[in-house]
mmCIF file of C-alpha atoms in Angstrom:
data_model
loop_
_atom_site.group_PDB
_atom_site.id
_atom_site.type_symbol
_atom_site.label_atom_id
_atom_site.label_comp_id
_atom_site.label_asym_id
_atom_site.label_seq_id
_atom_site.Cartn_x
_atom_site.Cartn_y
_atom_site.Cartn_z
ATOM 1 C CA MET A 166 91.834 141.728 92.242
ATOM 2 C CA THR A 167 88.863 140.963 90.050
ATOM 3 C CA ASN A 168 89.639 139.762 86.538
ATOM 4 C CA PHE A 169 87.006 141.428 84.380
ATOM 5 C CA THR A 170 87.790 139.299 81.369
ATOM 6 C CA THR A 171 86.948 135.969 83.042
ATOM 7 C CA ASP A 172 84.696 136.637 86.049
ATOM 8 C CA TRP A 173 81.061 136.557 84.995
ATOM 9 C CA PRO A 174 78.693 138.063 85.713
ATOM 10 C CA PRO A 175 80.520 141.133 87.060
ATOM 11 C CA ALA A 176 79.347 142.997 90.142
ATOM 12 C CA TYR A 177 76.750 145.631 89.323
ATOM 13 C CA THR A 178 74.371 148.106 90.949
ATOM 14 C CA ILE A 179 70.699 148.425 90.032
ATOM 15 C CA ARG A 180 69.126 151.879 89.805
ATOM 16 C CA ASN A 181 65.423 152.411 89.190
ATOM 17 C CA SER A 182 64.444 155.249 86.873
ATOM 18 C CA THR A 183 61.153 156.927 86.067
ATOM 19 C CA ARG A 184 62.588 158.391 82.852
ATOM 20 C CA ALA A 185 64.240 155.333 81.309
ATOM 21 C CA LYS A 186 62.207 153.466 78.707
ATOM 22 C CA GLN A 187 64.522 150.471 78.501
ATOM 23 C CA VAL A 188 67.334 148.858 80.459
ATOM 24 C CA ILE A 189 70.447 151.052 80.251
ATOM 25 C CA LEU A 190 74.004 150.075 81.142
ATOM 26 C CA GLN A 191 76.529 152.598 82.443
ATOM 27 C CA ILE A 192 80.157 152.074 83.422
ATOM 28 C CA SER A 193 82.306 154.534 85.354
ATOM 29 C CA PRO A 194 85.504 154.279 87.444
ATOM 30 C CA ARG A 195 83.630 155.390 90.560
ATOM 31 C CA ARG A 196 80.501 153.249 90.399
ATOM 32 C CA GLY A 197 81.565 150.407 88.137
ATOM 33 C CA LEU A 198 78.703 148.779 86.238
ATOM 34 C CA VAL A 199 75.284 150.344 86.841
ATOM 35 C CA VAL A 200 72.092 148.830 85.451
ATOM 36 C CA ILE A 201 69.320 151.407 85.069
ATOM 37 C CA VAL A 202 65.907 149.758 85.122
ATOM 38 C CA PRO A 203 62.692 151.544 84.056
ATOM 39 C CA ILE A 204 59.948 151.620 86.654
ATOM 40 C CA GLN A 205 56.551 150.129 85.809
ATOM 41 C CA ARG A 206 57.692 148.772 82.469
ATOM 42 C CA ARG A 207 58.234 145.219 81.397
ATOM 43 C CA HIS A 208 61.846 144.587 80.492
ATOM 44 C CA PRO A 209 64.162 141.623 79.783
ATOM 45 C CA LYS A 210 65.905 139.887 82.661
ATOM 46 C CA ILE A 211 69.031 141.740 83.696
ATOM 47 C CA GLU A 212 71.201 138.650 83.238
ATOM 48 C CA GLU A 213 70.036 138.379 79.620
ATOM 49 C CA VAL A 214 70.852 142.026 78.939
ATOM 50 C CA LEU A 215 74.306 141.629 80.480
ATOM 51 C CA LEU A 216 74.968 138.556 78.391
ATOM 52 C CA GLN A 217 73.986 140.380 75.204
ATOM 53 C CA LYS A 218 76.412 143.185 76.058
ATOM 54 C CA ARG A 219 79.100 140.947 77.521
ATOM 55 C CA GLN A 220 81.865 141.948 75.109
ATOM 56 C CA TRP A 221 81.192 145.674 75.587
ATOM 57 C CA ILE A 222 81.010 145.308 79.378
ATOM 58 C CA GLN A 223 84.230 143.321 79.677
ATOM 59 C CA LYS A 224 86.084 145.665 77.345
ATOM 60 C CA ASN A 225 85.152 148.806 79.290
ATOM 61 C CA LEU A 226 85.619 147.276 82.743
ATOM 62 C CA SER A 227 89.031 146.052 81.643
ATOM 63 C CA HIS A 228 89.993 149.558 80.496
ATOM 64 C CA ILE A 229 88.994 150.976 83.862
ATOM 65 C CA GLN A 230 90.986 148.342 85.699
ATOM 66 C CA THR A 231 94.067 149.043 83.568
ATOM 67 C CA ASP A 232 93.783 152.808 84.085
ATOM 68 C CA GLN A 233 93.506 152.372 87.850
ATOM 69 C CA GLN A 234 96.572 150.130 87.912
ATOM 70 C CA VAL A 235 98.649 152.593 85.864
ATOM 71 C CA ASN A 236 97.285 155.724 87.519
ATOM 72 C CA PRO A 237 95.948 154.774 90.962
ATOM 73 C CA PRO A 238 93.765 157.531 92.459
ATOM 74 C CA ILE A 239 95.586 159.740 94.950
ATOM 75 C CA PHE A 240 93.644 161.649 97.576
ATOM 76 C CA ILE A 241 94.920 165.189 98.067
ATOM 77 C CA PRO A 242 93.358 166.805 101.152
ATOM 78 C CA PRO A 243 91.360 169.887 100.095
ATOM 79 C CA THR A 244 92.614 173.265 101.267
ATOM 80 C CA SER A 245 89.204 174.873 100.733
ATOM 81 C CA LEU A 246 85.561 173.891 100.355
ATOM 82 C CA HIS A 247 83.352 176.129 98.251
ATOM 83 C CA LEU A 248 79.805 175.617 99.510
ATOM 84 C CA HIS A 249 77.891 177.546 96.854
ATOM 85 C CA ALA A 250 74.474 176.571 98.194
ATOM 86 C CA ILE A 251 74.997 178.537 101.401
ATOM 87 C CA GLY A 252 77.444 181.135 100.095
ATOM 88 C CA LYS A 253 80.348 179.990 102.278
ATOM 89 C CA THR A 254 83.983 179.109 101.651
ATOM 90 C CA LEU A 255 85.793 177.006 104.235
ATOM 91 C CA THR A 256 89.585 177.129 104.294
ATOM 92 C CA LEU A 257 91.294 174.075 105.742
ATOM 93 C CA ASP A 258 94.740 173.632 107.287
ATOM 94 C CA TYR A 259 96.156 170.322 108.462
ATOM 95 C CA LEU A 260 98.425 169.263 111.291
ATOM 96 C CA LYS A 261 99.467 165.664 111.948
ATOM 97 C CA THR A 262 99.239 164.780 115.635
ATOM 98 C CA ASP A 263 99.194 161.664 117.796
ATOM 99 C CA HIS A 264 95.430 161.862 118.299
ATOM 100 C CA LYS A 265 93.658 158.611 117.511
ATOM 101 C CA TYR A 266 90.795 160.357 115.749
ATOM 102 C CA ILE A 267 90.342 163.408 113.540
ATOM 103 C CA LYS A 268 89.561 166.711 115.266
ATOM 104 C CA ILE A 269 88.299 169.761 113.394
ATOM 105 C CA HIS A 270 88.675 173.151 115.065
ATOM 106 C CA GLN A 271 87.482 176.550 113.935
ATOM 107 C CA ILE A 272 90.643 178.625 114.038
ATOM 108 C CA LYS A 273 88.880 181.823 115.085
ATOM 109 C CA ASN A 274 87.906 180.639 118.539
ATOM 110 C CA LYS A 275 89.551 177.193 118.728
ATOM 111 C CA LYS A 276 86.139 175.656 119.321
ATOM 112 C CA SER A 277 86.110 171.911 118.711
ATOM 113 C CA LEU A 278 83.370 171.292 116.153
ATOM 114 C CA LEU A 279 83.746 167.579 115.612
ATOM 115 C CA LEU A 280 85.645 164.700 117.118
ATOM 116 C CA CYS A 281 85.152 161.992 114.536
ATOM 117 C CA ASN A 282 85.508 158.265 114.904
ATOM 118 C CA PRO A 283 83.421 156.849 112.003
ATOM 119 C CA ASP A 284 83.318 153.434 113.646
ATOM 120 C CA LEU A 285 81.846 154.755 116.910
ATOM 121 C CA GLU A 286 79.109 157.030 115.613
ATOM 122 C CA HIS A 287 76.807 156.550 118.588
ATOM 123 C CA ASN A 288 79.431 156.685 121.322
ATOM 124 C CA SER A 289 79.188 160.196 122.784
ATOM 125 C CA GLU A 290 82.427 159.676 124.695
ATOM 126 C CA HIS A 291 84.347 159.609 121.419
ATOM 127 C CA ASN A 292 82.134 161.818 119.239
ATOM 128 C CA LEU A 293 81.394 165.386 120.301
ATOM 129 C CA GLU A 294 79.108 167.423 118.043
ATOM 130 C CA GLN A 295 78.261 171.047 118.796
ATOM 131 C CA THR A 296 76.373 173.764 116.954
ATOM 132 C CA ILE A 297 78.278 175.595 114.219
ATOM 133 C CA GLU A 298 77.817 179.359 114.070
ATOM 134 C CA PHE A 299 79.115 181.168 110.981
ATOM 135 C CA SER A 300 79.548 184.927 110.937
ATOM 136 C CA SER A 301 81.413 185.490 107.679
ATOM 137 C CA ASP A 302 81.547 184.160 104.154
ATOM 138 C CA GLU A 303 85.012 182.659 104.649
ATOM 139 C CA LEU A 304 85.821 180.498 107.648
ATOM 140 C CA SER A 305 89.055 178.796 108.620
ATOM 141 C CA TYR A 306 89.501 175.412 110.248
ATOM 142 C CA LEU A 307 92.415 173.401 111.561
ATOM 143 C CA ILE A 308 92.228 169.629 111.128
ATOM 144 C CA LEU A 309 94.261 167.617 113.614
ATOM 145 C CA GLY A 310 95.019 163.934 114.005
ATOM 146 C CA PRO A 311 96.132 161.064 111.752
ATOM 147 C CA ILE A 312 95.638 163.107 108.587
ATOM 148 C CA GLU A 313 97.934 160.772 106.640
ATOM 149 C CA GLN A 314 95.116 158.191 106.654
ATOM 150 C CA PRO A 315 92.911 159.092 103.643
ATOM 151 C CA LEU A 316 89.908 156.946 104.580
ATOM 152 C CA LEU A 317 89.701 158.334 108.098
ATOM 153 C CA LEU A 318 90.180 161.896 106.874
ATOM 154 C CA ILE A 319 87.511 161.614 104.168
ATOM 155 C CA LYS A 320 85.017 160.167 106.639
ATOM 156 C CA ALA A 321 85.737 163.023 109.036
ATOM 157 C CA LEU A 322 85.224 165.627 106.301
ATOM 158 C CA LYS A 323 81.947 164.015 105.247
ATOM 159 C CA ARG A 324 80.635 163.988 108.814
ATOM 160 C CA PHE A 325 81.719 167.593 109.200
ATOM 161 C CA LEU A 326 79.812 168.543 106.034
ATOM 162 C CA LYS A 327 76.723 166.698 107.253
ATOM 163 C CA GLN A 328 76.740 168.837 110.358
ATOM 164 C CA ILE A 329 76.976 171.995 108.261
ATOM 165 C CA ALA A 330 74.162 170.763 106.017
ATOM 166 C CA GLN A 331 72.047 170.089 109.090
ATOM 167 C CA GLU A 332 72.645 173.663 110.266
ATOM 168 C CA TYR A 333 71.868 175.283 106.914
ATOM 169 C CA LEU A 334 69.870 173.078 104.554
ATOM 170 C CA ILE A 335 67.255 171.938 107.064
ATOM 171 C CA PRO A 336 66.332 175.520 108.079
ATOM 172 C CA LEU A 337 66.213 176.456 104.391
ATOM 173 C CA LEU A 338 63.807 173.584 103.761
ATOM 174 C CA ARG A 339 61.698 174.726 106.696
ATOM 175 C CA ARG A 340 61.506 178.292 105.372
ATOM 176 C CA LEU A 341 60.526 177.149 101.896
ATOM 177 C CA SER A 342 57.932 174.816 103.380
ATOM 178 C CA LEU A 343 56.291 177.703 105.223
ATOM 179 C CA GLU A 344 56.618 180.002 102.221
ATOM 180 C CA ILE A 345 54.756 177.689 99.846
ATOM 181 C CA ALA A 346 52.487 176.110 102.483
ATOM 182 C CA LEU A 347 53.611 172.524 101.874
ATOM 183 C CA PRO A 348 54.419 170.980 105.257
ATOM 184 C CA TYR A 349 56.583 167.909 105.793
ATOM 185 C CA LYS A 350 57.006 165.641 108.808
ATOM 186 C CA THR A 351 60.748 165.163 109.299
ATOM 187 C CA ALA A 352 63.939 166.099 107.470
ATOM 188 C CA SER A 353 67.361 164.496 107.531
ATOM 189 C CA ILE A 354 70.752 164.761 105.846
ATOM 190 C CA ARG A 355 72.150 161.732 104.055
ATOM 191 C CA SER A 356 74.923 160.914 101.594
ATOM 192 C CA GLN A 357 73.128 159.093 98.788
ATOM 193 C CA SER A 358 75.027 157.955 95.731
ATOM 194 C CA THR A 359 72.411 158.742 93.096
ATOM 195 C CA LEU A 360 69.653 160.829 94.716
ATOM 196 C CA TRP A 361 69.784 164.529 95.506
ATOM 197 C CA GLY A 362 66.808 164.111 97.792
ATOM 198 C CA SER A 363 63.795 161.946 98.513
ATOM 199 C CA CYS A 364 60.356 162.124 100.081
ATOM 200 C CA THR A 365 58.332 159.253 101.528
ATOM 201 C CA ALA A 366 54.579 158.744 101.672
ATOM 202 C CA ALA A 367 54.781 159.788 105.327
ATOM 203 C CA LYS A 368 56.249 163.148 104.189
ATOM 204 C CA ASN A 369 59.721 162.423 105.541
ATOM 205 C CA ILE A 370 62.283 164.259 103.436
ATOM 206 C CA SER A 371 65.979 163.440 103.140
ATOM 207 C CA LEU A 372 68.499 165.762 101.518
ATOM 208 C CA ASN A 373 71.876 164.881 100.100
ATOM 209 C CA VAL A 374 74.841 166.525 101.840
ATOM 210 C CA LYS A 375 76.337 167.142 98.387
ATOM 211 C CA LEU A 376 73.709 169.828 97.797
ATOM 212 C CA LEU A 377 76.055 172.145 99.698
ATOM 213 C CA PHE A 378 78.321 172.304 96.644
ATOM 214 C CA LEU A 379 75.597 173.133 94.114
ATOM 215 C CA PRO A 380 74.623 176.639 92.966
ATOM 216 C CA GLN A 381 71.856 178.110 95.100
ATOM 217 C CA GLU A 382 69.258 177.926 92.333
ATOM 218 C CA LEU A 383 69.797 174.181 91.912
ATOM 219 C CA THR A 384 69.712 173.511 95.642
ATOM 220 C CA ARG A 385 66.484 175.489 95.907
ATOM 221 C CA TYR A 386 65.047 173.480 93.013
ATOM 222 C CA VAL A 387 65.808 170.181 94.758
ATOM 223 C CA LEU A 388 64.198 171.345 97.996
ATOM 224 C CA LEU A 389 61.085 172.545 96.170
ATOM 225 C CA HIS A 390 61.083 169.312 94.185
ATOM 226 C CA GLU A 391 60.895 167.235 97.368
ATOM 227 C CA LEU A 392 58.334 169.497 99.031
ATOM 228 C CA CYS A 393 56.026 169.064 96.044
ATOM 229 C CA HIS A 394 56.332 165.307 96.513
ATOM 230 C CA THR A 395 54.458 165.736 99.792
ATOM 231 C CA GLN A 396 51.421 166.290 97.564
ATOM 232 C CA HIS A 397 52.272 164.041 94.612
ATOM 233 C CA LEU A 398 54.677 161.133 95.095
ATOM 234 C CA ASN A 399 54.990 160.620 91.339
ATOM 235 C CA HIS A 400 56.095 162.829 88.456
ATOM 236 C CA SER A 401 52.671 163.237 86.932
ATOM 237 C CA ASN A 402 51.455 166.302 85.068
ATOM 238 C CA ARG A 403 49.804 167.510 88.270
ATOM 239 C CA TYR A 404 53.146 167.255 90.047
ATOM 240 C CA TRP A 405 54.986 169.350 87.453
ATOM 241 C CA THR A 406 52.160 171.883 87.358
ATOM 242 C CA LEU A 407 52.520 172.316 91.121
ATOM 243 C CA LEU A 408 56.305 172.623 90.987
ATOM 244 C CA LYS A 409 56.125 175.201 88.180
ATOM 245 C CA ARG A 410 54.044 177.424 90.474
ATOM 246 C CA PHE A 411 57.029 177.767 92.792
ATOM 247 C CA ASP A 412 59.839 177.372 90.251
ATOM 248 C CA PRO A 413 58.831 178.487 86.735
ATOM 249 C CA ASN A 414 62.259 177.365 85.461
ATOM 250 C CA CYS A 415 62.045 173.914 87.019
ATOM 251 C CA LEU A 416 62.487 172.091 83.711
ATOM 252 C CA ILE A 417 65.663 174.058 83.020
ATOM 253 C CA HIS A 418 66.915 173.338 86.524
ATOM 254 C CA ARG A 419 66.045 169.678 86.097
ATOM 255 C CA LYS A 420 68.244 169.523 83.015
ATOM 256 C CA MET A 421 71.071 171.393 84.741
ATOM 257 C CA LEU A 422 70.914 169.002 87.686
ATOM 258 C CA ARG A 423 71.855 166.086 85.441
ATOM 259 C CA LYS A 424 75.280 167.691 84.997
ATOM 260 C CA ALA A 425 75.635 168.908 88.571
ATOM 261 C CA SER A 426 78.387 166.413 89.402
ATOM 262 C CA GLN A 427 80.795 168.961 87.907
ATOM 263 C CA TYR A 428 80.438 170.982 91.120
ATOM 264 C CA LEU A 429 81.410 168.099 93.396
ATOM 265 C CA PRO A 430 84.895 167.217 94.655
ATOM 266 C CA THR A 431 85.839 163.709 93.555
ATOM 267 C CA TRP A 432 86.479 162.434 97.076
ATOM 268 C CA ILE A 433 82.931 163.110 98.273
ATOM 269 C CA GLU A 434 81.516 160.890 95.539
ATOM 270 C CA ASP A 435 83.537 157.826 96.543
ATOM 271 C CA PRO A 436 80.905 155.335 97.817
ATOM 272 C CA THR A 437 83.519 153.307 99.724
ATOM 273 C CA ASN A 438 84.023 156.073 102.276
#
């Protein structure tokens, strides 16, 4: 185990920011030390900043380490998933079996939705993915397999949610694109740690699977936000003027989005899974 009081420099993650005006340090149990670096601004070397804040960094990392030793995180399998963005609630039941991998069945018709082996993503013999069709606001699923293995179970749930996001968020993006006449090239579902979505110069949009848990107005804001990037890749005045045409409350939604982690289950934010 890492000794935060002697090992230097500690491990850290760099995050670029268009809003930051100086180098910012953040420490959390989930992400550890994060160094936020302003884009297109001259700033001191990261190592120099860390050295200046060494006492503060070591103190807070040490507290986190102590808390995790005294109260190690325990994963409790969720019995329901409230997907506010699409107006659905999924109820989950679990049954330990001798299967090698996790299977998720819709209880209504016993249709196998996902056979998940996270280490064999591209092997169709071990991974069967079929279209999900929802007909009600509350749906029930039975999860079978080695459910006592938290890492395997979390990976299965995340892959399951990605499939749902593919079925719902991508069509929603397509409808909004047609509605506001801002076309994109491709769209995909990812599980980013810090981004709700992104858009490339080639107009390829990626959406975070975690958007499923956000209120519909915030999810819509993120989708509109990325569609407007097909015209302006920056956050210039022209960009915000365009976004305000489609979302007059975009600045309010932008502020709300900064606190949107409150809607997320803790297990989906764990970057190690």
